[in-house]
Amino acid sequence: MTIRLLPSTTVNRIAAGEVVERPASAIKELVENSIDAGAKQIDVIIRDGGRSFLSVSDDGRGMNAAELTLAVERHATSKLPNDDLENIQTLGFRGEALPSIGSVSRMTITSRVADSDSAWMINIEGGDKSEPEPAALSQGTNIEVRDLFYATPARLKFLKTPKTENSHALDAIKRLAMAHPSIAFSVGDGTRTMLKLPQAQGNFLTARLDRLDAIMGNEFAANALAIDAEREGLHLSGHIGLPTLNRGNAALQFLFVNGRPVKDKLLFGAVRGAYRDFLAHDRHPLLALFLDIPAESLDVNVHPAKTEVRFRDTGLVRGLIVSALRHALAEAGHRASTTVSGQALGAMRPQTAPQHFQGSYGGASNSPVYPSSGLQEAARDFQAPIDQLTNLDRGLSVKHVPGDQVEEVPDDWPLGVARAQLHETYIVAQTDNGIVIVDQHAAHERLVYEDMKKALGADGIKRQGLLIPEIVEMDEGAADRIAARASELAELGLVVEAFGPGAIVVRETPAMLGEIDIKGLINDLADDLAESDEALDLKERLADVSATMACHGSVRAGRHLNGEEMNALLRQMEITPHSGQCNHGRPTYVELKLADIEKLFGRR
Ligand code: ADP
Ligand code: MG
């Protein structure tokens, strides 16, 4: 056995295996370099998914001949002036990208430092470097990469279709562009423009919202809540979508730490935690969150691709995210996304098929044209009145007003005056400038859940005794399951006891449910318990248990409600947080503005 040092080309190709996984990662590294170089305009060209050709040009500070020679050496960087890995302020710091890319492709770098007489160019082919020679370029740096991975055929085999590689590349560029709204970006294939983002104007927050709007589509902007929270030197900002605007995967969740796009398990977990109450586990919200954290509390030197980070205090980060998101969602009150009415209108319109938001976001070009309230209004809604929160304390004590006695819609009734109930399931209400249709069952389910949560956190769930206790007969296993949970159920407002083999006696029920179908409820609960994990406390499954309870309460679907009951439900929705969606993220109501209805009839 002979131990020897590997030649530098081999070392670089090994590093390239980690740094450049696919064309998108090469593009990401090059664009990061342009951002670090202070560019104001970055132009990317991708052909054949980046496999045959890609280039990145910028108007940044550029490199002279000596710097060019050094830049393509491994571990050569201008970005760690004090060798201080504890305090990284730039996107790059490892000095690995250029030598890695150069070792597996044919790369040409042309660059010009401002005020210098000429530009310089250097070539690297499969790791072989040329001497720098004079070249023509007016400013900044242009890097062209041909035949990526030609020198590592094994990697070449793993590339997907050009279309897929192209979309990965666009994704990487968009992520960087979101965090740097003051830089203009363009992406094309040499003939066609795929993405064009002008330099966003205004103060940083306005500029960033503009950029998010341009990248994620105005559906997101119109249905997003602003986040701005601070805790012990950590700052969290950005925008999160209402739960009713959700997707089957997390592709539209963008997380950044100190301006660096990251895919971090801890952060995704915190987001999931914050939305857990509002979304089924297989649905995902849309969001762009920016965490700013003192560089010394963070380690970005985790992986060569630099998309993972480690936090010194993970509890603090998680706590900040969960509480900031929950707070914003609570302030949103009963708001449901405008998409909901957009889809409703789309479905009603005779010819124009509803344009659904694409699974992969595609920028302004394919963003849908919903009759949404637009950015302006969304921005106003970001400052949702705090008194919605204080209103929560009013709990169930809402005014009971029969709808037919109300002529004008009071200002503080955003969900309007109930005018009718249709199919014993939908409440139709008249608002100032439109109509609201409420799914009474979905809404009630949510109200019961929020109410139970609140009562459990305060002085417990109110019960109401039955004049005549009800006996429910069921099979023995089912009765045992219920009896075994008697003390937990009592905490949730349902007082039961075993009544001989195969029967349960019910003495008290949760007051908030009103009149209740006891037999149906007990049977369904027994079924729920059979399916669920025995170790799990019922309170941890409150969303499910309360939904089952609501199903048998007085407002369930198929039940006639009088005007007073309908209006009480609307008023309660208005003061209950998260009441715009049911426990699974479906909307509880749809609002159609008069303007939209007029469009339906061709009046506009
Ligand atoms: P790192 O970014 O980690 O420093 P790279 O291999 O990506 O490592 O780049 C090496 C060096 O080359 C950088 O530190 C920088 O000085 C220089 N460089 C790379 N790209 C550019 C560019 N677009 N404009 C100016 N300088 C650049
Ligand atoms: Mg770099």
XYZ file of C-alpha atoms and ligand atoms in Angstrom:
632
model
C 0.000 0.000 0.000
C 1.301 3.417 -0.938
C -0.158 6.545 0.598
C 0.127 9.596 -1.622
C -1.330 13.058 -1.814
C -3.919 13.356 -4.573
C -3.221 15.723 -7.458
C -5.073 19.015 -7.158
C -7.401 18.310 -10.097
C -8.615 15.151 -8.361
C -9.006 16.992 -5.058
C -11.047 19.663 -6.820
C -13.250 17.104 -8.519
C -13.929 15.457 -5.176
C -14.902 18.856 -3.769
C -16.984 19.536 -6.875
C -19.024 16.423 -6.007
C -20.312 18.279 -2.980
C -20.283 21.887 -4.112
C -21.747 21.393 -7.588
C -24.435 18.798 -7.474
C -26.158 19.951 -10.656
C -26.171 22.996 -12.962
C -28.389 24.873 -10.505
C -25.707 24.645 -7.814
C -23.041 26.030 -10.174
C -25.364 28.907 -11.010
C -26.097 29.496 -7.339
C -22.377 29.724 -6.533
C -21.703 32.108 -9.413
C -24.652 34.356 -8.579
C -23.582 34.413 -4.920
C -20.156 35.571 -6.050
C -21.765 38.364 -8.074
C -23.818 39.436 -5.060
C -20.703 39.388 -2.858
C -18.953 41.497 -5.517
C -21.518 44.263 -5.016
C -23.321 43.821 -8.344
C -26.473 45.848 -9.061
C -27.399 43.838 -12.166
C -26.929 40.101 -12.666
C -27.729 38.353 -15.945
C -27.881 34.596 -16.287
C -28.058 32.509 -19.444
C -28.953 28.825 -19.274
C -29.036 26.518 -22.287
C -30.008 22.884 -22.281
C -30.787 23.040 -18.561
C -27.263 24.374 -17.966
C -25.629 21.245 -19.230
C -24.122 22.518 -22.492
C -23.873 26.181 -21.491
C -24.456 28.561 -18.644
C -23.163 32.019 -17.949
C -23.420 34.639 -15.220
C -22.515 38.294 -15.844
C -22.432 41.078 -13.312
C -21.449 44.704 -12.918
C -19.625 44.114 -9.652
C -16.112 45.095 -8.648
C -14.295 42.643 -10.940
C -10.862 40.997 -10.704
C -7.439 41.931 -12.119
C -5.071 39.458 -13.751
C -3.396 38.373 -10.502
C -6.727 37.952 -8.738
C -8.070 35.877 -11.616
C -5.187 33.426 -11.302
C -5.729 33.122 -7.579
C -9.527 32.959 -7.710
C -9.444 29.573 -9.430
C -7.083 28.087 -6.860
C -8.632 25.961 -4.164
C -9.215 27.726 -0.829
C -8.425 31.097 -2.347
C -10.906 33.717 -1.200
C -11.075 37.442 -0.621
C -13.877 36.996 1.910
C -12.311 35.932 5.194
C -10.081 38.952 5.842
C -9.368 37.975 9.458
C -9.730 34.215 8.994
C -12.755 34.620 11.238
C -15.162 31.756 10.664
C -17.225 32.988 13.612
C -18.240 36.130 11.832
C -19.169 35.465 8.215
C -20.815 38.396 6.447
C -20.632 37.190 2.846
C -22.395 34.408 0.978
C -19.069 32.817 0.020
C -16.159 32.040 2.334
C -14.825 28.589 1.411
C -12.953 29.490 -1.787
C -14.138 26.282 -3.408
C -16.683 27.172 -6.056
C -14.530 28.415 -8.942
C -11.875 25.653 -8.740
C -14.616 23.025 -8.318
C -16.608 24.171 -11.336
C -13.395 24.608 -13.349
C -12.302 21.057 -12.608
C -15.419 19.445 -14.109
C -16.176 21.769 -17.067
C -14.707 24.180 -19.593
C -14.857 27.549 -17.893
C -13.921 31.031 -19.080
C -13.768 33.968 -16.689
C -13.513 37.494 -18.087
C -13.297 40.362 -15.651
C -12.481 44.006 -15.402
C -11.784 46.088 -12.342
C -13.307 49.570 -12.472
C -10.832 52.215 -13.701
C -8.468 49.655 -15.214
C -7.268 49.857 -18.820
C -8.306 46.441 -19.890
C -10.207 43.319 -18.973
C -8.521 39.962 -18.406
C -9.555 36.469 -19.241
C -8.626 33.057 -17.936
C -9.601 29.564 -19.126
C -9.859 26.356 -17.143
C -10.611 23.084 -18.836
C -11.089 20.007 -16.673
C -8.853 21.676 -14.097
C -6.075 22.824 -16.524
C -5.567 26.575 -16.114
C -4.378 28.970 -18.790
C -2.371 32.134 -18.148
C -4.521 35.273 -17.977
C -4.628 37.265 -21.198
C -6.095 40.650 -22.101
C -9.676 40.580 -23.273
C -12.629 42.857 -23.998
C -15.297 43.588 -21.390
C -16.689 46.940 -20.333
C -17.195 46.218 -16.638
C -17.678 43.582 -13.972
C -17.303 39.870 -14.462
C -18.579 37.362 -16.990
C -18.232 33.655 -16.333
C -19.115 31.082 -18.978
C -19.326 27.393 -18.241
C -19.530 24.865 -21.072
C -20.012 21.106 -20.928
C -20.550 20.918 -17.196
C -19.576 17.508 -15.769
C -17.922 16.391 -19.032
C -14.916 15.478 -16.857
C -17.045 13.472 -14.403
C -19.290 11.258 -16.549
C -20.735 9.530 -13.473
C -22.335 12.793 -12.343
C -23.539 13.558 -15.843
C -25.679 10.421 -15.729
C -27.610 11.693 -12.745
C -28.805 14.872 -14.400
C -32.514 15.068 -15.091
C -34.157 16.442 -18.230
C -33.122 19.949 -19.331
C -36.555 21.169 -18.298
C -36.145 19.880 -14.747
C -32.579 21.183 -14.440
C -33.751 24.507 -15.765
C -36.458 24.786 -13.150
C -33.983 23.951 -10.370
C -31.738 26.715 -11.689
C -34.581 29.219 -11.784
C -35.533 28.232 -8.264
C -32.000 28.876 -6.985
C -31.879 32.280 -8.679
C -35.292 33.292 -7.377
C -34.317 32.401 -3.837
C -31.271 34.645 -4.026
C -33.273 37.384 -5.736
C -35.861 37.402 -2.934
C -33.205 38.184 -0.382
C -31.621 40.901 -2.546
C -34.411 43.093 -3.894
C -32.087 45.981 -4.739
C -30.291 43.896 -7.366
C -31.852 43.512 -10.820
C -31.872 40.000 -12.292
C -32.511 38.546 -15.691
C -32.516 34.915 -16.790
C -32.813 33.722 -20.354
C -31.635 31.070 -22.783
C -30.003 33.520 -25.148
C -33.155 34.172 -27.159
C -36.031 33.976 -24.699
C -36.317 35.726 -21.327
C -37.411 33.408 -18.524
C -37.290 35.851 -15.657
C -36.804 39.580 -15.456
C -36.723 41.364 -12.136
C -36.064 45.101 -12.102
C -34.270 46.668 -9.209
C -37.003 47.053 -6.556
C -37.432 50.629 -5.340
C -38.301 52.209 -2.022
C -37.236 51.340 1.484
C -36.058 47.836 2.131
C -39.374 46.390 3.316
C -41.375 47.884 0.453
C -38.741 46.729 -1.994
C -38.810 43.245 -0.583
C -42.594 42.985 -0.738
C -42.400 44.136 -4.368
C -39.839 41.473 -5.106
C -41.908 38.773 -3.378
C -44.913 39.925 -5.371
C -42.933 39.640 -8.604
C -41.652 36.173 -7.772
C -44.468 34.487 -5.868
C -47.350 36.059 -7.760
C -49.857 38.603 -6.505
C -52.079 35.902 -5.118
C -49.514 35.469 -2.374
C -49.061 39.181 -1.794
C -52.812 39.672 -1.497
C -53.147 36.873 1.033
C -50.062 37.355 3.121
C -49.579 38.625 6.639
C -46.547 40.682 7.565
C -44.183 39.287 10.160
C -41.920 41.505 12.197
C -40.703 40.147 15.513
C -37.633 40.472 17.616
C -36.252 38.493 20.526
C -32.845 38.658 22.165
C -31.055 40.121 19.168
C -32.799 37.865 16.650
C -35.026 39.521 14.090
C -37.675 37.696 12.079
C -39.424 39.422 9.194
C -41.150 38.539 5.946
C -44.603 37.432 4.906
C -46.684 34.347 5.548
C -49.751 33.171 3.667
C -53.160 32.651 5.204
C -53.779 28.973 5.941
C -56.548 28.789 3.325
C -53.887 29.452 0.681
C -52.059 26.146 0.832
C -50.264 23.609 -1.332
C -49.527 19.903 -1.396
C -45.798 20.454 -0.863
C -43.443 22.926 0.754
C -41.916 24.210 -2.502
C -43.286 27.688 -1.890
C -41.710 28.055 1.522
C -38.656 30.260 1.351
C -36.457 30.574 4.385
C -33.440 32.828 4.707
C -30.884 33.292 7.413
C -28.817 36.469 7.175
C -29.767 36.835 3.510
C -28.750 33.267 2.717
C -31.412 30.894 1.345
C -31.446 27.803 3.531
C -33.272 24.495 3.632
C -33.153 23.871 7.289
C -35.088 21.178 9.146
C -35.366 23.181 12.344
C -36.904 26.149 10.533
C -39.321 24.026 8.501
C -40.288 22.218 11.721
C -41.020 25.505 13.481
C -43.209 26.621 10.580
C -45.106 23.336 10.689
C -45.580 23.766 14.418
C -46.974 27.266 14.000
C -49.539 26.162 11.400
C -50.345 22.806 12.949
C -53.731 23.879 14.214
C -54.881 25.230 10.882
C -53.782 22.771 8.268
C -54.116 19.081 7.593
C -50.682 17.483 7.957
C -50.271 17.020 4.202
C -50.959 20.669 3.324
C -48.329 23.412 3.381
C -48.562 27.178 3.682
C -46.754 29.642 1.405
C -44.243 31.940 3.017
C -40.990 33.853 2.779
C -39.295 34.348 6.128
C -36.068 36.165 6.807
C -34.205 35.533 10.017
C -31.425 37.919 10.950
C -29.186 36.702 13.659
C -25.813 37.915 14.954
C -23.152 36.127 12.890
C -21.508 34.719 16.006
C -24.711 32.909 17.039
C -24.719 30.996 13.815
C -22.547 28.428 12.053
C -22.935 28.421 8.287
C -19.907 26.233 7.769
C -21.892 23.010 7.927
C -21.919 21.747 4.378
C -20.065 22.819 1.196
C -23.351 23.775 -0.460
C -23.944 26.244 2.427
C -27.715 25.633 2.522
C -27.667 24.275 6.054
C -26.944 26.229 9.182
C -26.544 25.523 12.881
C -27.935 27.808 15.534
C -26.285 28.269 18.875
C -29.670 28.489 20.572
C -32.189 26.360 18.694
C -34.914 26.842 21.321
C -34.767 30.597 20.917
C -35.054 30.399 17.120
C -37.921 27.940 17.236
C -39.755 29.913 19.909
C -39.427 33.155 17.975
C -40.784 31.634 14.769
C -43.681 29.765 16.366
C -44.839 32.694 18.462
C -44.456 35.325 15.719
C -46.391 33.225 13.210
C -49.125 32.254 15.636
C -49.547 35.847 16.694
C -49.905 37.025 13.102
C -52.386 34.267 12.317
C -54.422 35.132 15.406
C -54.525 38.794 14.385
C -55.804 37.782 10.982
C -58.975 36.747 12.801
C -61.576 35.396 10.464
C -59.769 36.374 7.253
C -59.807 33.688 4.601
C -57.791 34.026 1.434
C -59.140 35.932 -1.556
C -58.234 32.886 -3.618
C -61.305 31.301 -2.193
C -63.676 33.782 -3.785
C -61.483 33.839 -6.892
C -61.948 30.121 -7.286
C -65.648 30.403 -6.586
C -66.040 33.050 -9.253
C -63.862 31.104 -11.665
C -66.117 28.112 -11.229
C -69.223 30.228 -11.791
C -68.006 32.023 -14.881
C -69.450 30.452 -17.977
C -66.523 30.455 -20.434
C -63.327 31.378 -18.709
C -61.916 28.372 -16.943
C -60.521 29.074 -13.502
C -56.843 29.746 -13.679
C -55.254 27.885 -10.863
C -51.994 28.997 -9.391
C -49.287 26.723 -10.763
C -47.711 24.146 -8.488
C -44.318 25.596 -9.255
C -44.282 29.304 -8.952
C -43.466 31.054 -12.147
C -43.253 34.713 -11.414
C -45.577 37.388 -12.603
C -45.971 35.852 -16.034
C -48.149 32.948 -14.978
C -49.571 34.339 -11.810
C -53.338 34.140 -11.803
C -55.640 37.047 -12.403
C -57.963 36.715 -9.494
C -60.294 39.525 -8.630
C -58.232 39.827 -5.499
C -58.031 42.864 -3.376
C -54.510 43.602 -4.566
C -51.377 44.637 -2.874
C -52.602 47.933 -1.522
C -55.434 46.413 0.368
C -53.286 43.527 1.505
C -50.761 45.978 2.843
C -53.496 47.704 4.791
C -54.672 44.390 6.182
C -51.174 43.695 7.404
C -51.943 46.168 10.145
C -54.916 44.150 11.324
C -56.399 45.950 14.305
C -55.038 44.741 17.587
C -58.445 45.092 19.196
C -59.469 41.967 17.348
C -57.203 40.262 19.812
C -58.656 41.920 22.872
C -62.083 41.066 21.544
C -61.242 37.433 22.034
C -61.817 37.866 25.691
C -65.452 38.532 25.034
C -65.708 34.882 24.173
C -69.229 33.686 23.639
C -70.989 36.768 24.924
C -72.036 38.064 21.540
C -75.036 40.181 20.693
C -77.970 38.171 19.512
C -79.748 40.160 16.843
C -82.274 38.734 14.445
C -81.140 39.570 10.910
C -84.516 40.737 9.594
C -84.512 43.632 12.037
C -81.201 45.018 10.800
C -81.414 47.358 7.829
C -77.931 48.785 7.588
C -74.889 46.584 8.029
C -73.036 47.853 11.104
C -69.396 48.744 10.540
C -68.127 46.230 13.021
C -69.875 43.322 11.286
C -67.426 42.463 8.512
C -69.218 39.184 7.860
C -72.483 41.038 7.398
C -76.084 40.422 8.368
C -77.432 36.909 7.907
C -80.325 37.036 5.434
C -81.004 33.422 4.640
C -80.074 29.853 5.221
C -79.921 27.597 2.172
C -80.021 23.813 2.101
C -79.854 23.955 5.874
C -76.094 24.182 5.493
C -75.131 27.586 4.105
C -75.728 30.967 5.670
C -75.980 33.820 3.192
C -75.148 37.219 4.642
C -75.240 40.704 3.219
C -72.177 42.879 3.778
C -71.526 46.521 2.992
C -70.349 45.763 -0.499
C -71.044 42.140 -1.243
C -72.288 38.831 0.053
C -70.774 36.211 2.301
C -71.612 32.528 2.151
C -70.732 30.597 5.294
C -70.422 26.846 5.574
C -72.109 26.700 8.963
C -70.750 23.303 9.814
C -67.119 24.082 8.974
C -67.379 27.388 10.822
C -68.949 25.851 13.865
C -66.331 23.122 13.985
C -63.646 25.775 14.109
C -65.431 27.827 16.737
C -65.871 24.821 18.994
C -62.188 24.009 18.657
C -60.992 27.533 19.371
C -63.417 27.780 22.240
C -62.301 24.519 23.793
C -58.666 25.507 23.459
C -59.362 28.800 25.170
C -61.486 27.271 27.919
C -58.869 24.590 28.619
C -56.266 27.313 29.014
C -58.514 29.266 31.383
C -61.023 27.883 33.849
C -62.044 24.750 31.989
C -64.817 23.755 29.618
C -68.319 24.590 30.845
C -70.687 21.638 31.141
C -74.389 21.410 31.208
C -76.185 18.644 33.086
C -78.838 16.544 31.374
C -82.229 16.446 33.069
C -82.454 12.796 32.294
C -79.085 11.076 31.872
C -78.906 9.301 28.522
C -77.903 5.689 28.212
C -76.040 4.683 25.054
C -75.758 1.030 24.200
C -72.814 -0.093 22.144
C -70.531 -3.098 21.739
C -68.470 -3.972 24.762
C -65.085 -2.980 23.330
C -66.387 0.417 22.338
C -67.983 1.014 25.722
C -64.723 0.045 27.442
C -62.759 2.479 25.315
C -65.067 5.312 26.285
C -65.126 4.372 29.978
C -61.325 4.190 30.049
C -61.179 7.829 28.940
C -63.912 9.063 31.293
C -61.731 11.465 33.263
C -60.193 12.980 30.127
C -63.623 13.355 28.551
C -64.909 15.066 31.691
C -62.191 17.692 31.256
C -63.524 18.241 27.743
C -67.020 18.737 29.107
C -68.454 15.273 28.603
C -69.296 13.362 31.791
C -69.797 9.636 31.174
C -69.705 6.423 33.216
C -69.725 2.754 32.412
C -73.228 1.346 32.749
C -72.800 -2.373 32.933
C -71.219 -4.245 29.993
C -71.855 -2.622 26.629
C -73.464 0.597 27.801
C -72.447 4.118 28.776
C -74.443 6.656 30.715
C -73.992 10.310 29.786
C -74.729 12.875 32.499
C -73.300 16.164 31.292
C -72.301 17.607 27.897
C -70.189 20.625 26.811
C -72.384 23.726 27.143
C -71.025 25.354 23.971
C -72.403 22.550 21.806
C -75.999 23.371 22.598
C -78.490 20.610 22.032
C -76.583 17.550 21.011
C -77.035 14.144 19.419
C -75.558 12.166 22.266
C -75.831 8.686 20.840
C -74.125 9.703 17.597
C -71.397 11.520 19.465
C -70.529 8.660 21.815
C -70.435 6.167 18.955
C -68.177 8.402 16.848
C -65.873 9.062 19.779
C -65.574 5.321 20.346
C -64.606 4.929 16.680
C -62.071 7.767 16.944
C -60.534 6.133 19.998
C -60.237 2.804 18.212
C -58.193 4.436 15.463
C -56.026 6.644 17.590
C -52.870 6.057 19.494
C -53.663 4.950 23.041
C -50.694 6.766 24.467
C -51.921 10.097 23.150
C -53.789 12.362 25.505
C -57.167 13.471 24.158
C -56.143 17.073 24.692
C -53.300 16.584 22.248
C -55.859 15.486 19.707
C -58.198 18.330 20.529
C -58.646 19.353 16.894
C -60.054 15.905 16.070
C -62.040 15.404 19.265
C -63.631 18.840 19.107
C -64.459 18.293 15.425
C -66.250 15.066 16.319
C -68.126 16.904 19.048
C -69.066 19.775 16.752
C -70.438 17.251 14.280
C -73.166 16.394 16.736
C -73.833 19.857 18.068
C -76.698 22.148 17.232
C -75.132 23.988 14.272
C -74.123 20.951 12.265
C -74.913 20.779 8.568
C -78.505 19.924 7.768
C -79.899 21.747 10.726
C -82.260 24.659 10.505
C -81.046 27.875 12.130
C -83.152 30.945 12.816
C -81.950 34.489 12.116
C -80.757 35.019 15.624
C -78.720 31.822 15.630
C -77.186 32.641 12.256
C -76.146 36.122 13.280
C -74.759 34.827 16.544
C -72.575 32.455 14.566
C -71.299 35.256 12.302
C -70.538 37.528 15.263
C -68.714 34.737 17.000
C -66.650 34.058 13.870
C -65.649 37.706 13.780
C -64.162 37.608 17.218
C -62.624 34.145 17.095
C -59.080 33.796 15.854
C -58.478 31.518 12.874
C -62.169 31.192 12.138
C -61.596 31.765 8.396
C -60.560 28.148 8.006
C -61.742 24.857 9.406
C -59.419 22.508 11.289
C -58.091 21.196 7.979
C -57.323 24.499 6.275
C -60.482 24.604 4.186
C -62.285 27.933 4.150
C -65.310 28.428 6.372
C -66.730 31.212 4.248
C -66.498 32.780 0.806
C -66.912 36.466 0.198
C -68.081 37.828 -3.146
C -67.774 41.567 -3.631
C -70.534 43.340 -5.523
C -67.926 44.328 -8.079
C -67.174 40.647 -8.682
C -70.835 39.773 -8.939
C -71.334 42.591 -11.420
C -68.524 41.131 -13.489
C -70.312 37.797 -13.473
C -73.320 39.440 -15.062
C -71.231 41.389 -17.525
C -72.201 44.675 -15.906
C -68.548 45.665 -15.697
P -15.624 32.217 -2.256
O -16.832 32.823 -2.856
O -15.958 31.243 -1.184
O -14.611 33.208 -1.850
P -15.134 31.250 -4.929
O -14.338 30.112 -5.446
O -16.568 31.257 -5.245
O -14.915 31.300 -3.378
O -14.509 32.603 -5.466
C -13.122 32.864 -5.192
C -12.845 34.349 -5.209
O -12.966 34.863 -6.517
C -13.782 35.194 -4.392
O -13.386 35.255 -3.023
C -13.703 36.557 -5.069
O -12.609 37.293 -4.581
C -13.423 36.195 -6.513
N -14.635 36.266 -7.336
C -15.379 35.238 -7.733
N -16.418 35.637 -8.498
C -16.329 36.985 -8.576
C -17.105 38.005 -9.227
N -18.229 37.707 -9.922
N -16.716 39.294 -9.098
C -15.609 39.602 -8.378
N -14.832 38.684 -7.769
C -15.185 37.390 -7.848
Mg -18.225 31.846 -3.985
